[in-house]
XYZ file of N, CA, C and O in Angstrom:
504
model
N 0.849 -1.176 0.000
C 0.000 0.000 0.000
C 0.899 1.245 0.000
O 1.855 1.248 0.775
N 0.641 2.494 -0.942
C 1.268 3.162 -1.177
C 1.374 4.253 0.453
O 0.373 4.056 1.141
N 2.139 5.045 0.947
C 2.109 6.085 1.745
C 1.582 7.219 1.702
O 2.194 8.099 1.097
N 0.650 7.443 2.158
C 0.089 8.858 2.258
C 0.331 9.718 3.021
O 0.291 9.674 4.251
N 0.687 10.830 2.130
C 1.612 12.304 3.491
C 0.417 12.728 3.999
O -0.564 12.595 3.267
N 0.261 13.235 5.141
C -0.727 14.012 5.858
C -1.080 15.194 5.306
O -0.104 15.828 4.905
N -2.238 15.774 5.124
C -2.763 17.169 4.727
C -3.868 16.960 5.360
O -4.450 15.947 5.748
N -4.196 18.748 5.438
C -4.756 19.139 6.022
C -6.606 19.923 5.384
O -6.718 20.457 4.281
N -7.186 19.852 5.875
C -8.478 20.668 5.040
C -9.263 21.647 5.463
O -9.855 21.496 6.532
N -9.426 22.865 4.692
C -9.831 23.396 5.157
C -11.183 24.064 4.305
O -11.216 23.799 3.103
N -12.071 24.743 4.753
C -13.116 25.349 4.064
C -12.499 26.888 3.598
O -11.733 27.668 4.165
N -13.001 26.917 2.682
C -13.066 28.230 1.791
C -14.090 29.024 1.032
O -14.459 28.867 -0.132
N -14.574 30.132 2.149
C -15.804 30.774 1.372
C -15.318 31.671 -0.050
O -14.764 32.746 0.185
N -15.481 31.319 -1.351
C -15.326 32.108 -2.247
C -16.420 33.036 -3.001
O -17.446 32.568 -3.494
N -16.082 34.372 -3.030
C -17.267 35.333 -3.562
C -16.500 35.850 -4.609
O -15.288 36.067 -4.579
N -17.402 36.065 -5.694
C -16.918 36.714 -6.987
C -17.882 38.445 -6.709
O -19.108 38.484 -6.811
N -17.322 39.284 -6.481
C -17.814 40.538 -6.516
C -17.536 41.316 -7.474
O -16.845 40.803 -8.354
N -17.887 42.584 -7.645
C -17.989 43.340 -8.860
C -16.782 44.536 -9.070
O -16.853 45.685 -9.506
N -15.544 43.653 -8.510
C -14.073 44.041 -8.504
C -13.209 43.000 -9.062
O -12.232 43.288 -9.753
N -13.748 41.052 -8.607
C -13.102 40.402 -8.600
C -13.293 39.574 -7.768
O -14.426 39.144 -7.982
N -12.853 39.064 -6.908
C -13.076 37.881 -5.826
C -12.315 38.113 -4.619
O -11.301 38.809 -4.574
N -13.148 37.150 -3.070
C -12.297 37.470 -1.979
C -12.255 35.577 -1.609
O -12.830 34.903 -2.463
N -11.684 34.874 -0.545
C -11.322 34.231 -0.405
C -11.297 34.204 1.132
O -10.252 34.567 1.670
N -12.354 33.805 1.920
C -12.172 33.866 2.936
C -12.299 32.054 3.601
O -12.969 31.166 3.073
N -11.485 31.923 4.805
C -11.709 30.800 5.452
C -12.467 30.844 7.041
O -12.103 31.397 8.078
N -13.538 30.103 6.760
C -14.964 29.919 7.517
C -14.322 29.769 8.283
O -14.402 30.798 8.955
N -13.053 28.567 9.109
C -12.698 28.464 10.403
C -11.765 29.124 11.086
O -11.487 28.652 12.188
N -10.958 30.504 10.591
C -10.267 31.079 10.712
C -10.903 32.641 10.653
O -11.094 33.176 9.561
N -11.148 33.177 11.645
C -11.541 34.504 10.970
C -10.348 35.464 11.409
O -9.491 35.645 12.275
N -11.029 36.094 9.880
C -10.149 37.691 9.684
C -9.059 37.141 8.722
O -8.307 37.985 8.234
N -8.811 35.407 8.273
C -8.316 35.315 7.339
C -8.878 34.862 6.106
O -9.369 33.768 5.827
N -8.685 36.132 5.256
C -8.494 36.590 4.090
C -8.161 36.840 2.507
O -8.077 38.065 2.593
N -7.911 36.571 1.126
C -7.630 36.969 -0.032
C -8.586 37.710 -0.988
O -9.771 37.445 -1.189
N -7.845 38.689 -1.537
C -8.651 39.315 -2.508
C -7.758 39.384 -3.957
O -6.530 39.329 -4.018
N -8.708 39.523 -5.126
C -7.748 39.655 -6.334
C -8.855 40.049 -7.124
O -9.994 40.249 -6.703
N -8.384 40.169 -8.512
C -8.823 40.519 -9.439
C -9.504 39.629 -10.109
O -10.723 39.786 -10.174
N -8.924 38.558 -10.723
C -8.956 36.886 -10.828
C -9.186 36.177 -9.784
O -8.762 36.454 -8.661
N -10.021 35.003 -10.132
C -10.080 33.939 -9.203
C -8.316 33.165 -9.153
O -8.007 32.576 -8.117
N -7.572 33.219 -9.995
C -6.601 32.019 -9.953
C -5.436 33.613 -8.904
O -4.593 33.350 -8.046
N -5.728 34.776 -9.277
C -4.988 35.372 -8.112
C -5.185 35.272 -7.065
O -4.342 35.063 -6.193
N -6.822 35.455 -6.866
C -6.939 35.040 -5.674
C -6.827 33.918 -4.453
O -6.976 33.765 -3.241
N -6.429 33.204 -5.772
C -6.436 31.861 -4.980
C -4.800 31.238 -4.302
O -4.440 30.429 -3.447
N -4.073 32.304 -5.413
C -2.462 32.395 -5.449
C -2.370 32.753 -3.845
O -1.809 32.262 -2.866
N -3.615 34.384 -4.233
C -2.925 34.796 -2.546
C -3.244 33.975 -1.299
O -2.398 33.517 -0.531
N -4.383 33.862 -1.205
C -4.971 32.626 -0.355
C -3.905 31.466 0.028
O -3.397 31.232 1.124
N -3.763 30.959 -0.942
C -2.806 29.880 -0.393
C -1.378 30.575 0.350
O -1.046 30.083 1.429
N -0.633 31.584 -0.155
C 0.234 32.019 0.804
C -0.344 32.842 2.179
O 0.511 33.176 3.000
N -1.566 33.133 2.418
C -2.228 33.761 3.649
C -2.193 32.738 4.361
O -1.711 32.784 5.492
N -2.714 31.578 3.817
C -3.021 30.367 4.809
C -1.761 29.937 5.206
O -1.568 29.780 6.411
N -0.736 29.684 4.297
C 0.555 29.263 4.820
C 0.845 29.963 5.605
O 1.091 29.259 6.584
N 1.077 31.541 5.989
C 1.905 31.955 6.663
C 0.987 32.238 8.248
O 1.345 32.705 9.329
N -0.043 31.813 7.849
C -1.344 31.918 9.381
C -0.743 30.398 10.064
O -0.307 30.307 11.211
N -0.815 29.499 9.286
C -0.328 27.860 9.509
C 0.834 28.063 9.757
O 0.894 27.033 10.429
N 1.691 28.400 9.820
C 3.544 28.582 10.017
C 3.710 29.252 11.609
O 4.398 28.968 12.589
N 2.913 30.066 11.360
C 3.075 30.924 13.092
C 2.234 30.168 14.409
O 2.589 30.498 15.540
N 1.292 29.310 14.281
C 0.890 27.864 14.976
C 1.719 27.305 15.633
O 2.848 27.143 15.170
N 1.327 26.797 17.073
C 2.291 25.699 17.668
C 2.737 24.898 16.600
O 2.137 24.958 15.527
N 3.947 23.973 16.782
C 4.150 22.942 16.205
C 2.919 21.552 16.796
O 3.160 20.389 16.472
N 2.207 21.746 17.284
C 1.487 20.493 17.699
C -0.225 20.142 16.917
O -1.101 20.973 17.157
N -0.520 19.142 16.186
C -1.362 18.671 15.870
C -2.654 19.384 15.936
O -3.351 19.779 15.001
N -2.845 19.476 17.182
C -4.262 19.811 17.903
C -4.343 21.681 17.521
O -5.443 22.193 17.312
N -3.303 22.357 17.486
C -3.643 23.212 17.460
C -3.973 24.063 15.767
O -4.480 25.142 15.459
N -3.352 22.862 14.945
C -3.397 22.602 13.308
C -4.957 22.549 12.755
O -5.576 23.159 11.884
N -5.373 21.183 14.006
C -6.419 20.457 13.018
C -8.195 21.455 13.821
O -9.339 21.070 13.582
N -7.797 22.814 14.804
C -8.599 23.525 15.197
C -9.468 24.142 13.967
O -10.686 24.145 13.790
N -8.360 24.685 13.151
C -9.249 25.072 12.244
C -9.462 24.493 11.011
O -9.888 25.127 10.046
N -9.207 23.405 10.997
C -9.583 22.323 9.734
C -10.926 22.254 9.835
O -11.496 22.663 10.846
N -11.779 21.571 8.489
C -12.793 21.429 8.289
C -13.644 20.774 9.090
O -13.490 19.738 9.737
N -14.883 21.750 8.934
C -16.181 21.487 10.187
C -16.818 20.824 9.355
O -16.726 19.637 9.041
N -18.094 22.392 8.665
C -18.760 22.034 7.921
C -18.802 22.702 6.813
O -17.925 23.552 6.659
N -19.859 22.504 5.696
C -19.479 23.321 4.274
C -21.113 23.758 4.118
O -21.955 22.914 3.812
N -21.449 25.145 4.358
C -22.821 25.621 3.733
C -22.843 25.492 2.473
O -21.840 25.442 1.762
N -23.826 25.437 2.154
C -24.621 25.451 0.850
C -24.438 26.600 0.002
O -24.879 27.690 0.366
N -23.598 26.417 -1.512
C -23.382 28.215 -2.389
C -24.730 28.549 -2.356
O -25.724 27.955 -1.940
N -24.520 29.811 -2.972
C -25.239 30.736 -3.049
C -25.426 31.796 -4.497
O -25.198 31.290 -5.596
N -25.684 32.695 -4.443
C -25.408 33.595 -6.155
C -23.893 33.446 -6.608
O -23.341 32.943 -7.587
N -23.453 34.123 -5.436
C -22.268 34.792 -6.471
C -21.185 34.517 -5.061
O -20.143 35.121 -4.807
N -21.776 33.507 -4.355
C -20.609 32.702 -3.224
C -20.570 30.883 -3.750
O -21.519 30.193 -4.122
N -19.198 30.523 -3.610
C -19.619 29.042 -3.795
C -18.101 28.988 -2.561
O -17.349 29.849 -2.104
N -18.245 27.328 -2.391
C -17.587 26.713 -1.485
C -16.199 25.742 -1.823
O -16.530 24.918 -2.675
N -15.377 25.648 -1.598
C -14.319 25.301 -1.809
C -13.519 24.236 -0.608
O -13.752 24.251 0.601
N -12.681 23.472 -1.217
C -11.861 22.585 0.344
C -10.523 22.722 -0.385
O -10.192 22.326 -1.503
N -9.730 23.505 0.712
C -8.096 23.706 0.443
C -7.547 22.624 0.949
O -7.970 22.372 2.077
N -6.781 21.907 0.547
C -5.783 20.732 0.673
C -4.228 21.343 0.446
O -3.530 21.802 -0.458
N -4.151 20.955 2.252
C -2.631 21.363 2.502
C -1.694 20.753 3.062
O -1.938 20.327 4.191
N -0.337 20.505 2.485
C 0.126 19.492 2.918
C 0.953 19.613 3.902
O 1.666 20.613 3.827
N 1.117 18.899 4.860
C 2.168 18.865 6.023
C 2.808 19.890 6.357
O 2.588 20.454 7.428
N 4.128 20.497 5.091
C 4.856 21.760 5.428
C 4.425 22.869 5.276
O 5.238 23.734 5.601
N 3.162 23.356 4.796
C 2.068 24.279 4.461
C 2.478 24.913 3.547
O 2.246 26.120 3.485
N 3.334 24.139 2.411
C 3.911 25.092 1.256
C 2.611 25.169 0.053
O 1.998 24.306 -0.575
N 2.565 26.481 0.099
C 1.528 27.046 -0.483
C 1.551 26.423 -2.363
O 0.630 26.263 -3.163
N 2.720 26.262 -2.453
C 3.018 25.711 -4.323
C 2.250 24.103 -3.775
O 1.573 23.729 -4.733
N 2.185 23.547 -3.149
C 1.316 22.172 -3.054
C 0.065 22.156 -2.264
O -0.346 21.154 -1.680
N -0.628 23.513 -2.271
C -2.033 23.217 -1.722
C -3.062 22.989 -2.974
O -2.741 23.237 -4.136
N -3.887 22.662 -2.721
C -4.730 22.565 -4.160
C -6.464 22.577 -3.579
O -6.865 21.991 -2.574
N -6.996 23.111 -4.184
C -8.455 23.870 -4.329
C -9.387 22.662 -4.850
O -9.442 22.285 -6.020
N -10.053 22.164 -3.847
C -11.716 21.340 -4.566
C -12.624 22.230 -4.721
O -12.596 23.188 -3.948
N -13.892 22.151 -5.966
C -14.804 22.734 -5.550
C -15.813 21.776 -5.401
O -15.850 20.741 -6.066
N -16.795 22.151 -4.381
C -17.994 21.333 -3.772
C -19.699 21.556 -4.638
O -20.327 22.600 -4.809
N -19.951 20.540 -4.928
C -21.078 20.417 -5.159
C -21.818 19.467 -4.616
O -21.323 18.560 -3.947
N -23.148 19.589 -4.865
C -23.991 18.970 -3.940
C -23.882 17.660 -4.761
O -23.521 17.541 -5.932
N -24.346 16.528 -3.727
C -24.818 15.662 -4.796
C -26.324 15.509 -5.170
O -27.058 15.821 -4.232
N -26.893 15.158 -6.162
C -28.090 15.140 -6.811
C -27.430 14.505 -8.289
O -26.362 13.989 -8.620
N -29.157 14.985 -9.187
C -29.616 14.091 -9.737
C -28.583 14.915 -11.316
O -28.518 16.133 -11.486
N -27.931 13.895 -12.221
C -26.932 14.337 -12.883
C -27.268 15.664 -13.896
O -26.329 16.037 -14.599
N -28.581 16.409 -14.009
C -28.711 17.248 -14.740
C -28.742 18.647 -13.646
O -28.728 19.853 -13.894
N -28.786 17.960 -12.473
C -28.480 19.277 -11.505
C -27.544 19.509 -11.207
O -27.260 20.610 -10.737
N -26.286 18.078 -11.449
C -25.027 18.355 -11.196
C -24.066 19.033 -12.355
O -22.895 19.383 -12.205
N -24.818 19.120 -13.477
C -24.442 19.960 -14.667
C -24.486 21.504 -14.399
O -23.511 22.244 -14.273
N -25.821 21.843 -14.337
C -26.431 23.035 -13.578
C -25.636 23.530 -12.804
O -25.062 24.493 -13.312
N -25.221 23.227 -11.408
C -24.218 23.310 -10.523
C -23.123 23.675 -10.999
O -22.852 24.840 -10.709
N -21.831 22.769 -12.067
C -20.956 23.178 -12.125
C -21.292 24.211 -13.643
O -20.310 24.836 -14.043
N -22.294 24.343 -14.257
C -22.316 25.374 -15.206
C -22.340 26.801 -14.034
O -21.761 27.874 -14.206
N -22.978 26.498 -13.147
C -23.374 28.116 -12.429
C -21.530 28.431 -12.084
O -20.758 29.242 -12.596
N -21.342 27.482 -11.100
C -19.880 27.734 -10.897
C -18.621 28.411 -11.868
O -17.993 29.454 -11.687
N -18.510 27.385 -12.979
C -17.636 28.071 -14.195
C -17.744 29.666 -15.014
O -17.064 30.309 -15.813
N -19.354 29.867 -14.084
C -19.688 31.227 -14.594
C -18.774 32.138 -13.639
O -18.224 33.130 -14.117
N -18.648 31.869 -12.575
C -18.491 32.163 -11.761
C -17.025 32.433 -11.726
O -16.702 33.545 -11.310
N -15.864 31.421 -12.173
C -14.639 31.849 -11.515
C -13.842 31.870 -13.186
O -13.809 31.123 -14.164
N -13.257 33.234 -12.779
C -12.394 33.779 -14.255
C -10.957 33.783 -13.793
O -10.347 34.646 -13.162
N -10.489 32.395 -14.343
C -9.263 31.996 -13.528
C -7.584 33.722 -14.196
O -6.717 34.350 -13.589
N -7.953 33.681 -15.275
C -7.109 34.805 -15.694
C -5.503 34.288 -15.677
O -4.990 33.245 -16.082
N -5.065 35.223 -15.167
C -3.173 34.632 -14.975
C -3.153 34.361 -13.906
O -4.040 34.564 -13.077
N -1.639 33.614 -13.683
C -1.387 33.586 -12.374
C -0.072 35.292 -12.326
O 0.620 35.897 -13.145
N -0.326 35.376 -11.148
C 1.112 36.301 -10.602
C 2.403 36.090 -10.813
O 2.903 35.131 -10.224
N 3.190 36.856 -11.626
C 4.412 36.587 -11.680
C 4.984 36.332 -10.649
O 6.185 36.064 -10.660
């Protein structure tokens, strides 16, 4: 059986507003990303979270506090996200799910059509 490194999960409220997008995490408050683009925003996000995760005890318990609870239900112009982070919290290896409900397969079309409306990945940051 292959080895699996530990990561971590977390929720991510994402809103597309009429600037661009913010990036906030439900179990962490007051942390934060904003951008222009969704794929900036998501750039910054992942280094916010790293450097919120870096200043943490070194111990488990105080890691997995703000890991994933629960995930509300999107909304217009909010949808939901799970950040996957790995062990050293290096932000170049976190990676972004997006959540949909499950249902019946023409709602799960629906769903990710509303979504793709939704995020204008653009560039990344030099």
């Amino acid at each position: 059986m292959p080895e699996t490194k530990r990561r971590y999960f977390f929720v991510a409220k994402n809103t597309k507003t009429d600037h661009g997008y913010t990036i906030e995490f439900l179990n962490i408050p007051q942390l934060y990303a904003s951008g222009e683009t969704y794929a900036e925003t998501v750039y910054y996000s992942y280094r916010v979270l790293a450097d919120f995760l870096k200043q943490l005890p070194k111990e488990e318990a105080a890691i997995t506090a703000y890991t994933l609870s629960t995930i509300p239900d999107n909304t217009d112009n909010t949808f939901y996200s799970i950040v996957s982070v790995p062990a050293d919290f290096d932000p170049h290896h976190m990676q972004t799910t997006f959540t949909i409900s499950q249902a019946l397969p023409d709602d799960i079309r629906k769903q990710a059509a509303q979504l793709s409306h939704l995020v204008d990945f653009g560039s990344l940051p030099a």
